PDB file of C-alpha atoms in Angstrom:
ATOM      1  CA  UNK Q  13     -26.464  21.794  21.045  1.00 73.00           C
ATOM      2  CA  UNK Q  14     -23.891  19.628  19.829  1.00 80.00           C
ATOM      3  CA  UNK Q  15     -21.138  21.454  17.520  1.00 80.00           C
ATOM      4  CA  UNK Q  16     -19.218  18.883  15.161  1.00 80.00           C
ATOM      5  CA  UNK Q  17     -15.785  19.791  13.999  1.00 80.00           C
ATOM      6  CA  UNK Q  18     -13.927  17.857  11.237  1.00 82.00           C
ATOM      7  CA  UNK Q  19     -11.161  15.549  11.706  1.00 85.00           C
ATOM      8  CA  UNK Q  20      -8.046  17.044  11.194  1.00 92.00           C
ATOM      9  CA  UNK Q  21      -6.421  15.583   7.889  1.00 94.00           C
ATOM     10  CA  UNK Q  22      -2.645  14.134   8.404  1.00 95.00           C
ATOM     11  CA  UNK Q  23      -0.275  15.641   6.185  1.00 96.00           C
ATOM     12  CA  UNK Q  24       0.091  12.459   3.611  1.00 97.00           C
ATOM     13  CA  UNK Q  25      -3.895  12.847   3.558  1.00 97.00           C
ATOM     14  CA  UNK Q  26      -3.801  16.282   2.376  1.00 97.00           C
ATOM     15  CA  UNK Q  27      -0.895  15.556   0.095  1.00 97.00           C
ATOM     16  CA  UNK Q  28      -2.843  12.652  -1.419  1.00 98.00           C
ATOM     17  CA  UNK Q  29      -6.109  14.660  -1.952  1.00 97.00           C
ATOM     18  CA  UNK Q  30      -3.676  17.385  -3.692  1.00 97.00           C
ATOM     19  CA  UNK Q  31      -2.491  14.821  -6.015  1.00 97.00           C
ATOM     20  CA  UNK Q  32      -6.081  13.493  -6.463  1.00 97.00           C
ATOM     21  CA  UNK Q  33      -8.455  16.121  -6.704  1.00 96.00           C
ATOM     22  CA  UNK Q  34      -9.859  16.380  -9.892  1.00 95.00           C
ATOM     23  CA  UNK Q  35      -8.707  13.332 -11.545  1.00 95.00           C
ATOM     24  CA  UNK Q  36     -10.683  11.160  -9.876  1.00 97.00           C
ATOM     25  CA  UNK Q  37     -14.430  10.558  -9.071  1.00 95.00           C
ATOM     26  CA  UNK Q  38     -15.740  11.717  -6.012  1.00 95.00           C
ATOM     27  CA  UNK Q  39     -15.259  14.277  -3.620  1.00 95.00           C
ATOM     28  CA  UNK Q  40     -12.749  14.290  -0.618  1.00 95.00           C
ATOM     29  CA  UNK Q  41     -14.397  11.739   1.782  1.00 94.00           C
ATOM     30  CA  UNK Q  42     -14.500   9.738  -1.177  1.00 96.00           C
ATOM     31  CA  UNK Q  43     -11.361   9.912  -2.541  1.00 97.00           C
ATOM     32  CA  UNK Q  44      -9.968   9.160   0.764  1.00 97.00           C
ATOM     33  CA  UNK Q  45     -11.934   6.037   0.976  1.00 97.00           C
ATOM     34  CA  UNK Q  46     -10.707   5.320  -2.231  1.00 98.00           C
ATOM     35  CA  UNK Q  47      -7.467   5.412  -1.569  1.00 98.00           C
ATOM     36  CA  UNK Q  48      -7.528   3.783   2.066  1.00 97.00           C
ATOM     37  CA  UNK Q  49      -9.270   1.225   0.167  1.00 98.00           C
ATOM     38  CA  UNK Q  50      -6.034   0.557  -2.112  1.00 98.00           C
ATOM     39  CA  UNK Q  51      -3.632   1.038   0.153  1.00 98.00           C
ATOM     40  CA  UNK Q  52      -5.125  -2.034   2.311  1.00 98.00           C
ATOM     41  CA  UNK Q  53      -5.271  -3.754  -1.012  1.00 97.00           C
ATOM     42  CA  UNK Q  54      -1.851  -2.788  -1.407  1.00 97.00           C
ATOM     43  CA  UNK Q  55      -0.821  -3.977   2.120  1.00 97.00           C
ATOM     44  CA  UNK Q  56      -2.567  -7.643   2.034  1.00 96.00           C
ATOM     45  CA  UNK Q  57      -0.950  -8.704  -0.930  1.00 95.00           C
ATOM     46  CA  UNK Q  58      -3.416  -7.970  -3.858  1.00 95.00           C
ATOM     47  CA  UNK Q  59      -0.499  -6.272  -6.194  1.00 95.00           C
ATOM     48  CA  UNK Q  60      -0.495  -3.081  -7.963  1.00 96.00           C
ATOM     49  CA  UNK Q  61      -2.637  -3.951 -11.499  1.00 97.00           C
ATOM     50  CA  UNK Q  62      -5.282  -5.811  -9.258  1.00 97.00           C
ATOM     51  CA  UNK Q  63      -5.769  -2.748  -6.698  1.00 98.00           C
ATOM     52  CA  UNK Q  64      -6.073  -0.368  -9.965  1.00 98.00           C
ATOM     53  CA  UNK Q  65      -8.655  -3.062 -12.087  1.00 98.00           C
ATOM     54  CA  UNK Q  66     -10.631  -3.288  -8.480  1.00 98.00           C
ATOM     55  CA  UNK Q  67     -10.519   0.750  -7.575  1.00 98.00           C
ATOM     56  CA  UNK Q  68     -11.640   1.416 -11.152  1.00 98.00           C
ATOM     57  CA  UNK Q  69     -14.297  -1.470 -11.189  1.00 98.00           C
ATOM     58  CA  UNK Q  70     -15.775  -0.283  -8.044  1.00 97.00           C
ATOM     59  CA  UNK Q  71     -15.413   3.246  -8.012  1.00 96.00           C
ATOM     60  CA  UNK Q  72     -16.308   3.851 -12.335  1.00 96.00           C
ATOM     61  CA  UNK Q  73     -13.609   5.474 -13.075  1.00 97.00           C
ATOM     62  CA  UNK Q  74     -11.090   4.701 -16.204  1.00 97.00           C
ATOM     63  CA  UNK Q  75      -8.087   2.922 -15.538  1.00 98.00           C
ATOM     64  CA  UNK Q  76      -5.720   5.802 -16.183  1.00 98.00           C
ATOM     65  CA  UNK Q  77      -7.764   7.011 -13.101  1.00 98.00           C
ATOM     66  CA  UNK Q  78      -7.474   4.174 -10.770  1.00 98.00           C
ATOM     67  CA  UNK Q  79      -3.936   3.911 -11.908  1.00 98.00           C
ATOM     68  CA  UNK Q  80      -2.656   7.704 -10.886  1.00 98.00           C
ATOM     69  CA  UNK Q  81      -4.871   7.225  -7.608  1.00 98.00           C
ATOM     70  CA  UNK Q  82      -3.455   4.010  -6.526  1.00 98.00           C
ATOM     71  CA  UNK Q  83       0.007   5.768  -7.563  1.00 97.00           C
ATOM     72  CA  UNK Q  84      -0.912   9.204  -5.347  1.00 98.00           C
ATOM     73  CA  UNK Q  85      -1.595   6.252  -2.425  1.00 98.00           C
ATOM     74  CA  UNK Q  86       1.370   4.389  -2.480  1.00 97.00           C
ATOM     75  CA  UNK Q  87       3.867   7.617  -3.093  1.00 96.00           C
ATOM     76  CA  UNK Q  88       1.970   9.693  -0.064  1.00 97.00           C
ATOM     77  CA  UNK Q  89      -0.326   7.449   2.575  1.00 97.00           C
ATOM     78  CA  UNK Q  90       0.913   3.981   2.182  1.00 96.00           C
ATOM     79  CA  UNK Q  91       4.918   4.240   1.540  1.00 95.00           C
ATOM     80  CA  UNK Q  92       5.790   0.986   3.011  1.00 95.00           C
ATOM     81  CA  UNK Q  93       3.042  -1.370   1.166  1.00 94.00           C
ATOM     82  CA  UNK Q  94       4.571  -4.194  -0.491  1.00 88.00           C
ATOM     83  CA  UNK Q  95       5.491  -4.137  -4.857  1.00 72.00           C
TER      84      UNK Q  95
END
């Protein structure tokens, strides 16, 4: 029998899902998809009010939503990403 065990979170994961967790859609897997998804936006060049209209567009959430999850992303998993 094959026993699965989690991934272990990174610290700016667990920070990120702190500062996420209940203002945003979704559960954990989710909202880490969510905001790996906006970081790469983030990182290629798509700009800060793009990545928030996309994330909310494609996850339903409001903008005031997409906007403090996009803002938990850049401040704890993707520090470096340009704008």
């Amino acid at each position: 029998m094959t026993v699965l065990t989690p991934i272990p979170l990174t610290a700016d994961q667990t920070n990120f899902l702190n500062a996420t967790r209940g203002g945003f859609p979704g559960n954990d897997d989710q909202l880490l998809l969510a905001g790996n998804q906006a970081c790469r936006m983030l990182y290629t060049g798509q700009g800060t009010q793009a990545t928030i209209d996309t994330t909310a567009a494609t996850y339903g959430a409001s903008p005031q939503q997409a906007a403090a999850l996009v803002g938990a992303a850049r401040s704890t998993m993707c520090t470096q990403a340009p704008g």
